[in-house]
CSV table of C-alpha atoms in Angstrom, one decimal:
chain,number,residue,atom,x,y,z
A,1,UNK,CA,14.6,-19.9,0.2
A,2,UNK,CA,12.6,-17.3,0.4
A,3,UNK,CA,8.9,-18.2,1.9
A,4,UNK,CA,6.3,-18.4,-0.8
A,5,UNK,CA,3.3,-16.5,0.4
A,6,UNK,CA,5.3,-12.9,1.7
A,7,UNK,CA,6.8,-13.3,-1.6
A,8,UNK,CA,4.2,-13.9,-3.6
A,9,UNK,CA,2.3,-11.1,-1.9
A,10,UNK,CA,5.4,-8.9,-2.3
A,11,UNK,CA,5.5,-9.0,-5.7
A,12,UNK,CA,2.1,-7.6,-6.1
A,13,UNK,CA,1.4,-5.0,-4.1
A,14,UNK,CA,5.5,-3.5,-2.9
A,15,UNK,CA,7.6,-1.8,-6.3
A,16,UNK,CA,10.1,-2.1,-4.6
A,17,UNK,CA,10.5,-5.9,-4.3
A,18,UNK,CA,12.4,-6.3,-8.4
A,19,UNK,CA,14.7,-3.7,-6.7
A,20,UNK,CA,16.0,-6.0,-2.8
A,21,UNK,CA,18.8,-8.2,-2.9
A,22,UNK,CA,18.4,-11.8,-1.9
A,23,UNK,CA,19.4,-11.3,1.9
A,24,UNK,CA,17.2,-8.0,2.0
A,25,UNK,CA,14.1,-10.6,0.3
A,26,UNK,CA,15.1,-12.9,3.0
A,27,UNK,CA,14.7,-10.4,5.6
A,28,UNK,CA,11.7,-8.8,5.0
A,29,UNK,CA,9.8,-12.1,4.9
A,30,UNK,CA,11.8,-13.0,8.3
A,31,UNK,CA,9.8,-9.8,9.5
A,32,UNK,CA,6.8,-10.0,8.5
A,33,UNK,CA,3.7,-11.5,10.2
A,34,UNK,CA,0.4,-12.4,9.7
A,35,UNK,CA,-1.8,-10.6,11.8
A,36,UNK,CA,-5.9,-10.4,12.1
A,37,UNK,CA,-7.2,-7.0,13.7
A,38,UNK,CA,-11.3,-8.0,14.6
A,39,UNK,CA,-13.9,-5.9,14.2
A,40,UNK,CA,-13.7,-3.2,15.9
A,41,UNK,CA,-9.7,-3.6,17.2
A,42,UNK,CA,-7.8,0.6,17.6
A,43,UNK,CA,-4.6,-1.2,15.2
A,44,UNK,CA,-2.4,2.0,15.6
A,45,UNK,CA,-2.8,4.8,18.1
A,46,UNK,CA,-1.3,8.0,17.6
A,47,UNK,CA,1.9,8.6,18.6
A,48,UNK,CA,1.7,5.8,21.6
A,49,UNK,CA,2.8,3.0,18.7
A,50,UNK,CA,4.7,2.6,15.7
A,51,UNK,CA,3.9,-1.3,15.0
A,52,UNK,CA,4.9,-1.1,10.5
A,53,UNK,CA,3.9,-1.3,7.8
A,54,UNK,CA,0.6,-3.2,7.0
A,55,UNK,CA,-0.1,-4.9,3.8
A,56,UNK,CA,-4.1,-5.5,4.1
A,57,UNK,CA,-5.4,-9.1,2.5
A,58,UNK,CA,-9.0,-8.4,3.7
A,59,UNK,CA,-11.0,-6.4,5.6
A,60,UNK,CA,-11.2,-2.9,6.1
A,61,UNK,CA,-8.5,0.0,8.2
A,62,UNK,CA,-10.4,3.3,9.0
A,63,UNK,CA,-7.5,6.3,9.7
A,64,UNK,CA,-8.4,9.3,11.5
A,65,UNK,CA,-7.5,12.5,13.5
A,66,UNK,CA,-8.7,12.5,16.6
A,67,UNK,CA,-9.2,16.2,19.0
A,68,UNK,CA,-8.1,16.6,23.0
A,69,UNK,CA,-12.0,16.7,24.1
A,70,UNK,CA,-12.8,13.2,21.5
A,71,UNK,CA,-14.0,14.1,18.8
A,72,UNK,CA,-13.2,12.0,15.3
A,73,UNK,CA,-12.1,13.0,11.3
A,74,UNK,CA,-12.4,10.5,9.2
A,75,UNK,CA,-9.4,11.3,6.6
A,76,UNK,CA,-9.8,7.6,4.6
A,77,UNK,CA,-10.2,4.1,4.5
A,78,UNK,CA,-8.3,1.2,3.3
A,79,UNK,CA,-8.9,-1.8,2.0
A,80,UNK,CA,-7.6,-5.5,0.9
A,81,UNK,CA,-4.4,-4.9,-1.3
A,82,UNK,CA,-4.1,-1.2,0.0
A,83,UNK,CA,-0.8,-0.9,2.2
A,84,UNK,CA,-1.6,1.5,5.0
A,85,UNK,CA,1.8,3.3,5.6
A,86,UNK,CA,1.4,6.2,8.6
A,87,UNK,CA,0.9,3.1,11.1
A,88,UNK,CA,4.6,3.1,10.9
A,89,UNK,CA,5.2,6.6,10.4
A,90,UNK,CA,8.2,6.9,13.1
A,91,UNK,CA,9.9,5.3,10.0
A,92,UNK,CA,9.6,8.6,7.5
A,93,UNK,CA,11.4,11.4,9.3
A,94,UNK,CA,9.5,13.4,6.7
A,95,UNK,CA,6.4,12.9,8.7
A,96,UNK,CA,5.9,14.3,12.2
A,97,UNK,CA,2.0,13.9,12.4
A,98,UNK,CA,0.3,10.8,13.8
A,99,UNK,CA,-3.3,9.7,12.9
A,100,UNK,CA,-5.1,6.9,15.2
A,101,UNK,CA,-6.0,3.7,12.4
A,102,UNK,CA,-8.9,0.7,13.4
A,103,UNK,CA,-10.1,-2.3,12.4
A,104,UNK,CA,-13.8,-1.5,11.1
A,105,UNK,CA,-14.0,-5.4,9.7
A,106,UNK,CA,-12.3,-8.5,10.5
A,107,UNK,CA,-9.2,-7.6,9.1
A,108,UNK,CA,-6.1,-9.5,7.8
A,109,UNK,CA,-2.7,-7.5,6.6
A,110,UNK,CA,1.1,-8.9,6.9
A,111,UNK,CA,3.2,-6.9,9.5
A,112,UNK,CA,6.3,-5.7,8.8
A,113,UNK,CA,7.4,-4.5,11.9
A,114,UNK,CA,9.3,-1.0,11.7
A,115,UNK,CA,12.8,-1.8,13.0
A,116,UNK,CA,13.0,-4.0,10.0
A,117,UNK,CA,11.2,-1.8,7.1
A,118,UNK,CA,13.8,1.0,8.7
A,119,UNK,CA,16.8,-0.5,8.5
A,120,UNK,CA,15.3,-1.7,5.0
A,121,UNK,CA,14.6,1.9,4.2
A,122,UNK,CA,18.0,3.3,5.3
A,123,UNK,CA,20.5,1.2,3.3
A,124,UNK,CA,18.2,0.9,0.1
A,125,UNK,CA,15.9,3.6,-1.7
A,126,UNK,CA,14.0,1.9,-3.0
A,127,UNK,CA,12.2,1.1,-0.1
A,128,UNK,CA,12.4,4.3,1.0
A,129,UNK,CA,10.9,6.2,-2.2
A,130,UNK,CA,8.0,3.8,-1.9
A,131,UNK,CA,7.5,5.0,2.1
A,132,UNK,CA,7.6,8.8,1.2
A,133,UNK,CA,5.4,7.8,-2.9
A,134,UNK,CA,2.6,6.0,-0.8
A,135,UNK,CA,2.5,8.8,2.2
A,136,UNK,CA,2.0,11.5,-1.3
A,137,UNK,CA,-1.2,9.1,-2.2
A,138,UNK,CA,-2.8,9.1,1.6
A,139,UNK,CA,-2.5,13.1,1.7
A,140,UNK,CA,-4.1,12.9,-1.6
A,141,UNK,CA,-6.8,10.8,0.2
A,142,UNK,CA,-6.6,13.8,3.8
A,143,UNK,CA,-6.9,16.4,0.8
A,144,UNK,CA,-9.8,15.1,-0.8
A,145,UNK,CA,-12.2,14.4,2.9
A,146,UNK,CA,-10.8,17.8,3.4
A,147,UNK,CA,-12.4,19.5,0.8
A,148,UNK,CA,-15.7,17.5,1.7
A,149,UNK,CA,-15.4,18.8,5.2
A,150,UNK,CA,-14.5,22.6,5.0
A,151,UNK,CA,-15.6,23.5,1.6
A,152,UNK,CA,-18.6,21.8,0.9
A,153,UNK,CA,-22.6,21.9,1.4
A,154,UNK,CA,-23.3,19.1,4.6
A,155,UNK,CA,-26.0,17.7,1.9
A,156,UNK,CA,-23.4,16.9,-0.9
A,157,UNK,CA,-21.3,15.4,2.0
A,158,UNK,CA,-23.8,13.4,3.0
A,159,UNK,CA,-25.0,11.6,-1.0
A,160,UNK,CA,-21.5,11.3,-1.4
A,161,UNK,CA,-20.9,9.6,1.8
A,162,UNK,CA,-24.6,6.9,0.8
A,163,UNK,CA,-24.0,6.9,-2.5
A,164,UNK,CA,-20.2,5.3,-1.4
A,165,UNK,CA,-22.1,2.9,1.1
A,166,UNK,CA,-24.2,1.4,-0.8
A,167,UNK,CA,-21.4,1.0,-4.1
A,168,UNK,CA,-19.3,-0.5,-1.3
A,169,UNK,CA,-21.9,-2.9,-0.2
A,170,UNK,CA,-23.4,-3.5,-3.2
A,171,UNK,CA,-27.0,-3.2,-0.9
A,172,UNK,CA,-29.6,-0.3,-1.0
A,173,UNK,CA,-29.5,-0.6,2.8
A,174,UNK,CA,-27.1,1.3,5.5
A,175,UNK,CA,-27.4,-0.2,9.1
A,176,UNK,CA,-26.1,2.9,10.6
A,177,UNK,CA,-27.1,4.9,13.3
A,178,UNK,CA,-27.0,9.2,12.6
A,179,UNK,CA,-25.1,8.9,15.1
A,180,UNK,CA,-22.0,6.6,13.3
A,181,UNK,CA,-22.8,8.0,9.7
A,182,UNK,CA,-22.0,11.9,11.0
A,183,UNK,CA,-18.4,10.1,13.0
A,184,UNK,CA,-17.1,8.8,9.5
A,185,UNK,CA,-18.2,12.5,8.0
A,186,UNK,CA,-16.3,14.1,10.1
A,187,UNK,CA,-20.3,16.2,11.3
A,188,UNK,CA,-22.2,16.8,13.5
A,189,UNK,CA,-25.5,14.5,14.4
A,190,UNK,CA,-27.1,16.4,14.9
A,191,UNK,CA,-26.4,18.3,11.6
A,192,UNK,CA,-27.2,14.5,9.5
A,193,UNK,CA,-29.9,13.6,11.3
A,194,UNK,CA,-31.4,17.3,9.5
A,195,UNK,CA,-29.9,16.1,6.2
A,196,UNK,CA,-31.4,12.6,6.7
A,197,UNK,CA,-34.9,14.4,7.1
A,198,UNK,CA,-34.6,16.7,4.3
A,199,UNK,CA,-33.1,13.1,2.4
A,200,UNK,CA,-36.6,11.4,3.8
A,201,UNK,CA,-39.1,14.3,3.3
A,202,UNK,CA,-37.7,14.9,-0.4
A,203,UNK,CA,-38.3,11.0,-1.3
A,204,UNK,CA,-34.6,10.2,-1.4
A,205,UNK,CA,-34.0,7.5,1.2
A,206,UNK,CA,-36.8,5.9,3.7
A,207,UNK,CA,-35.4,6.0,7.8
A,208,UNK,CA,-36.1,2.8,9.7
A,209,UNK,CA,-34.9,2.4,13.2
A,210,UNK,CA,-31.2,1.2,13.0
A,211,UNK,CA,-30.9,2.8,9.3
A,212,UNK,CA,-31.2,3.5,5.7
A,213,UNK,CA,-32.9,2.4,2.8
A,214,UNK,CA,-32.5,4.9,-0.4
A,215,UNK,CA,-34.5,4.5,-2.6
A,216,UNK,CA,-34.2,6.8,-5.2
A,217,UNK,CA,-30.8,6.4,-6.7
A,218,UNK,CA,-30.9,9.0,-9.3
A,219,UNK,CA,-32.5,11.6,-6.4
A,220,UNK,CA,-29.1,10.9,-4.7
A,221,UNK,CA,-26.3,11.2,-7.2
A,222,UNK,CA,-27.9,14.5,-8.9
A,223,UNK,CA,-26.9,16.5,-5.2
A,224,UNK,CA,-23.4,15.0,-6.1
B,1,UNK,CA,31.5,23.1,-16.0
B,2,UNK,CA,28.9,23.5,-14.3
B,3,UNK,CA,27.2,26.7,-13.9
B,4,UNK,CA,27.9,28.2,-10.3
B,5,UNK,CA,25.2,29.9,-8.8
B,6,UNK,CA,22.9,26.6,-10.0
B,7,UNK,CA,25.0,24.5,-8.6
B,8,UNK,CA,26.0,25.6,-5.0
B,9,UNK,CA,22.6,26.7,-4.5
B,10,UNK,CA,21.4,23.9,-5.4
B,11,UNK,CA,24.2,21.6,-3.2
B,12,UNK,CA,23.5,23.3,-0.2
B,13,UNK,CA,19.7,22.7,-1.1
B,14,UNK,CA,19.2,19.1,-2.4
B,15,UNK,CA,19.4,16.2,-0.9
B,16,UNK,CA,19.9,14.6,-4.0
B,17,UNK,CA,22.4,16.5,-6.3
B,18,UNK,CA,25.0,14.1,-5.1
B,19,UNK,CA,23.4,11.3,-6.6
B,20,UNK,CA,23.6,13.2,-10.5
B,21,UNK,CA,26.1,12.3,-12.9
B,22,UNK,CA,27.8,15.3,-14.5
B,23,UNK,CA,25.8,15.3,-17.5
B,24,UNK,CA,22.6,15.5,-15.4
B,25,UNK,CA,23.6,18.2,-12.7
B,26,UNK,CA,23.9,19.9,-15.9
B,27,UNK,CA,20.5,19.0,-17.5
B,28,UNK,CA,19.2,20.7,-14.2
B,29,UNK,CA,20.8,23.6,-14.3
B,30,UNK,CA,19.9,23.8,-18.0
B,31,UNK,CA,16.3,24.1,-17.0
B,32,UNK,CA,16.5,26.1,-14.4
B,33,UNK,CA,16.0,29.6,-14.5
B,34,UNK,CA,15.6,33.1,-11.6
B,35,UNK,CA,12.2,34.2,-11.4
B,36,UNK,CA,11.6,36.9,-9.6
B,37,UNK,CA,7.5,37.8,-8.3
B,38,UNK,CA,5.9,40.9,-6.9
B,39,UNK,CA,4.4,40.7,-3.7
B,40,UNK,CA,0.5,39.8,-4.6
B,41,UNK,CA,1.4,37.8,-7.7
B,42,UNK,CA,-0.7,34.6,-8.1
B,43,UNK,CA,2.1,31.5,-8.4
B,44,UNK,CA,0.1,28.8,-8.9
B,45,UNK,CA,-3.4,28.0,-10.1
B,46,UNK,CA,-4.8,25.0,-9.0
B,47,UNK,CA,-4.7,22.4,-11.8
B,48,UNK,CA,-4.3,25.2,-14.4
B,49,UNK,CA,-0.9,25.3,-14.5
B,50,UNK,CA,2.2,22.9,-13.4
B,51,UNK,CA,5.4,25.6,-13.2
B,52,UNK,CA,8.3,23.4,-11.4
B,53,UNK,CA,9.8,23.3,-8.7
B,54,UNK,CA,10.4,26.2,-6.5
B,55,UNK,CA,14.0,26.6,-4.3
B,56,UNK,CA,13.1,30.1,-2.7
B,57,UNK,CA,16.1,31.8,-2.4
B,58,UNK,CA,14.1,35.2,-0.1
B,59,UNK,CA,10.8,36.3,0.2
B,60,UNK,CA,7.1,34.0,0.8
B,61,UNK,CA,5.6,31.7,-0.7
B,62,UNK,CA,1.9,31.2,0.9
B,63,UNK,CA,0.1,28.0,-0.2
B,64,UNK,CA,-4.3,27.6,0.7
B,65,UNK,CA,-7.3,25.6,-0.6
B,66,UNK,CA,-9.3,27.0,-2.5
B,67,UNK,CA,-13.4,26.5,-2.8
B,68,UNK,CA,-15.8,27.3,-5.3
B,69,UNK,CA,-17.5,30.1,-3.5
B,70,UNK,CA,-13.5,31.6,-2.4
B,71,UNK,CA,-13.3,30.7,0.4
B,72,UNK,CA,-9.4,30.2,1.1
B,73,UNK,CA,-7.3,28.0,3.4
B,74,UNK,CA,-4.1,28.8,4.3
B,75,UNK,CA,-1.9,25.0,4.9
B,76,UNK,CA,1.9,26.3,5.1
B,77,UNK,CA,3.7,28.9,4.5
B,78,UNK,CA,7.3,29.1,2.8
B,79,UNK,CA,10.8,31.1,2.9
B,80,UNK,CA,13.9,31.4,2.1
B,81,UNK,CA,15.9,28.0,1.7
B,82,UNK,CA,12.1,26.4,1.5
B,83,UNK,CA,11.7,24.5,-2.1
B,84,UNK,CA,8.0,24.4,-3.2
B,85,UNK,CA,7.4,20.7,-4.7
B,86,UNK,CA,3.4,21.5,-5.0
B,87,UNK,CA,3.7,23.7,-7.7
B,88,UNK,CA,4.7,21.0,-10.0
B,89,UNK,CA,2.0,18.1,-9.0
B,90,UNK,CA,1.6,16.9,-11.9
B,91,UNK,CA,5.5,15.7,-12.3
B,92,UNK,CA,4.1,13.1,-9.2
B,93,UNK,CA,1.8,10.5,-9.8
B,94,UNK,CA,0.8,10.5,-6.5
B,95,UNK,CA,-0.4,14.1,-6.3
B,96,UNK,CA,-4.0,14.1,-7.5
B,97,UNK,CA,-4.9,17.1,-5.7
B,98,UNK,CA,-4.1,20.7,-6.9
B,99,UNK,CA,-3.6,23.8,-4.3
B,100,UNK,CA,-3.2,27.2,-5.1
B,101,UNK,CA,0.3,29.7,-4.1
B,102,UNK,CA,0.9,33.2,-4.0
B,103,UNK,CA,3.9,35.4,-3.7
B,104,UNK,CA,2.7,37.2,-0.2
B,105,UNK,CA,5.8,39.2,-0.7
B,106,UNK,CA,8.6,40.3,-2.9
B,107,UNK,CA,10.2,36.8,-4.3
B,108,UNK,CA,12.6,35.5,-5.3
B,109,UNK,CA,13.4,31.7,-6.4
B,110,UNK,CA,15.5,29.4,-9.1
B,111,UNK,CA,12.5,27.5,-11.1
B,112,UNK,CA,13.3,24.4,-12.4
B,113,UNK,CA,10.8,23.8,-15.6
B,114,UNK,CA,8.7,20.8,-14.8
B,115,UNK,CA,9.5,19.2,-18.0
B,116,UNK,CA,13.1,18.8,-16.8
B,117,UNK,CA,12.1,17.8,-13.2
B,118,UNK,CA,9.9,15.0,-14.5
B,119,UNK,CA,12.4,13.7,-16.7
B,120,UNK,CA,15.5,13.0,-13.7
B,121,UNK,CA,12.9,11.8,-11.4
B,122,UNK,CA,12.2,9.5,-14.1
B,123,UNK,CA,16.0,8.1,-14.8
B,124,UNK,CA,17.3,9.5,-11.2
B,125,UNK,CA,15.9,7.3,-8.2
B,126,UNK,CA,17.4,10.1,-5.4
B,127,UNK,CA,15.8,12.9,-7.8
B,128,UNK,CA,12.0,11.0,-7.2
B,129,UNK,CA,12.9,10.0,-3.6
B,130,UNK,CA,13.5,14.0,-3.0
B,131,UNK,CA,10.5,14.6,-4.9
B,132,UNK,CA,8.1,12.4,-2.7
B,133,UNK,CA,10.0,13.1,0.9
B,134,UNK,CA,9.5,16.7,0.3
B,135,UNK,CA,5.5,16.2,-0.4
B,136,UNK,CA,5.5,13.9,2.9
B,137,UNK,CA,6.9,17.2,4.6
B,138,UNK,CA,4.2,19.3,3.4
B,139,UNK,CA,1.7,16.7,4.2
B,140,UNK,CA,3.4,17.3,8.2
B,141,UNK,CA,2.3,20.8,7.8
B,142,UNK,CA,-0.8,20.6,6.6
B,143,UNK,CA,-2.2,18.0,9.3
B,144,UNK,CA,-0.5,20.7,11.3
B,145,UNK,CA,-3.0,23.3,10.3
B,146,UNK,CA,-6.0,21.0,10.0
B,147,UNK,CA,-5.4,20.1,13.6
B,148,UNK,CA,-5.5,24.4,14.2
B,149,UNK,CA,-8.5,24.5,12.4
B,150,UNK,CA,-10.8,21.6,12.9
B,151,UNK,CA,-10.6,20.9,16.7
B,152,UNK,CA,-8.8,23.7,18.9
B,153,UNK,CA,-10.1,26.7,20.0
B,154,UNK,CA,-10.4,29.7,18.1
B,155,UNK,CA,-9.0,32.2,20.7
B,156,UNK,CA,-5.9,29.7,21.1
B,157,UNK,CA,-5.4,29.6,17.3
B,158,UNK,CA,-5.4,33.3,17.4
B,159,UNK,CA,-2.5,33.5,19.9
B,160,UNK,CA,-0.5,31.0,18.2
B,161,UNK,CA,-1.3,33.2,15.0
B,162,UNK,CA,0.2,36.3,16.7
B,163,UNK,CA,2.3,34.5,18.6
B,164,UNK,CA,4.3,33.0,14.5
B,165,UNK,CA,4.0,36.3,13.4
B,166,UNK,CA,6.0,38.8,16.2
B,167,UNK,CA,8.4,35.9,15.9
B,168,UNK,CA,9.3,35.7,12.0
B,169,UNK,CA,9.2,39.6,12.1
B,170,UNK,CA,11.0,40.5,15.6
B,171,UNK,CA,8.9,43.0,16.2
B,172,UNK,CA,5.8,43.3,18.3
B,173,UNK,CA,3.2,45.5,16.3
B,174,UNK,CA,1.4,43.4,13.4
B,175,UNK,CA,-0.2,45.4,10.6
B,176,UNK,CA,-2.8,43.5,9.0
B,177,UNK,CA,-6.5,43.9,8.6
B,178,UNK,CA,-9.3,41.9,10.4
B,179,UNK,CA,-9.9,41.0,7.4
B,180,UNK,CA,-6.7,39.0,5.7
B,181,UNK,CA,-5.6,37.5,9.7
B,182,UNK,CA,-9.0,35.6,9.0
B,183,UNK,CA,-8.0,34.9,5.3
B,184,UNK,CA,-4.5,33.5,6.9
B,185,UNK,CA,-6.6,32.0,9.5
B,186,UNK,CA,-9.1,29.5,7.7
B,187,UNK,CA,-11.4,31.6,9.9
B,188,UNK,CA,-14.5,34.5,9.8
B,189,UNK,CA,-13.4,38.0,10.1
B,190,UNK,CA,-16.1,38.1,12.6
B,191,UNK,CA,-14.4,35.5,15.2
B,192,UNK,CA,-10.9,37.3,14.6
B,193,UNK,CA,-12.4,40.7,15.4
B,194,UNK,CA,-14.8,39.5,18.5
B,195,UNK,CA,-11.4,37.2,19.5
B,196,UNK,CA,-8.8,40.7,19.4
B,197,UNK,CA,-11.3,42.3,20.7
B,198,UNK,CA,-11.3,40.5,24.4
B,199,UNK,CA,-8.3,40.1,23.8
B,200,UNK,CA,-7.8,43.6,24.0
B,201,UNK,CA,-10.3,43.8,27.4
B,202,UNK,CA,-7.2,41.2,28.7
B,203,UNK,CA,-4.7,43.5,27.9
B,204,UNK,CA,-2.8,41.7,25.7
B,205,UNK,CA,-3.0,43.4,22.9
B,206,UNK,CA,-3.8,46.9,21.5
B,207,UNK,CA,-5.4,47.2,18.3
B,208,UNK,CA,-5.1,50.9,16.5
B,209,UNK,CA,-5.8,51.7,13.0
B,210,UNK,CA,-4.5,48.7,10.1
B,211,UNK,CA,-2.5,46.8,12.9
B,212,UNK,CA,-2.5,45.1,15.9
B,213,UNK,CA,0.4,45.4,18.6
B,214,UNK,CA,1.4,43.0,21.9
B,215,UNK,CA,2.0,44.2,24.5
B,216,UNK,CA,2.0,41.0,27.0
B,217,UNK,CA,4.0,38.3,25.5
B,218,UNK,CA,3.3,36.2,28.7
B,219,UNK,CA,-0.3,36.2,29.0
B,220,UNK,CA,-0.6,35.3,25.0
B,221,UNK,CA,2.0,32.5,25.6
B,222,UNK,CA,-0.3,30.8,28.5
B,223,UNK,CA,-3.1,30.7,26.1
B,224,UNK,CA,-1.1,28.6,23.8
């Protein structure tokens, strides 16, 4: 008998589920636990831990790189239904780098512990393949972020960021400081402030204390 | 009967070989051809082609990103014995970005064409897993390059580059222009020239027309 919540969610999100034996299914569910992360929690801390694979039920996780002097670059964000694999990077030998992951909102996950996932990946090629395929998808996300960071003009990057934010929240207001936006974009606060001032002069946004209001979406999209 | 050159090289370099049926082995060899790339040839051109998987017998392939205005960032280089998978990115659905690949030296490869590799990956999970595992290894290479580009000081990056070059060639001389070095490092020529002048003043290198001679390896390594 397999626990229901576990198997239901896994059937939907894990392509390898149908290739598991009943024993493996039970083993997976036995080694899976619900975890709640409060907004702002550091979920995964570089190479100092390897918590396991996270199936996100709701909320938001942000994955980023960190330099020795504390600069941070956002690589990608994951939402409900996504699976976070780099929090189990120690399980996959071909992954030799490490990242940081924070809960950007209150986030509920199912956590499969690393030891159990490794055991399954070692004995079942479909599990291993799932892990690496997911890693390749995250590679794609990172390459997209790198294109933004390395090559794109600051105006285009900021326009994309603002546009993504309002389409995610469904509101025209973005309640973030310039400092926070810069951190998300892997840019400097000065650059963001200068671009926002320019956007405001162009009638694209209105700036107020602690936030930004988009007033001309069409013009914003024309920059992208 | 399986052609010998093909199977010998594949046994050594492809972990999935032992999981193929005889028919699949034959199919793979039938769809593999030796190709010679002259130094300077563009092997793979972003999303405009998808030539297939390359097993490098000898030579060097450089993988890089290209911006609209022609700036280029080296992601990693592959040598004899390495397998190039991003030249077959169309085969792996989780890869949604594209890169450029040049032969940096005269290079001999075995080329498995994309259609054949896709067919094998679709019918044999070990082939698919091999492709994605290799992609994860390249992801690690890219993350390493990004750490260099985004976070590290120019002096440290240049020291690592020079040190890598002399350990690869076994010589103390690097016959490259500042422009070429900058391109490899994803940096600007001015930055490289300035740093080399500084290295030269520090007695680490000697500069001559068309090249650089390392004269104090210990001091060079102390920068890394």
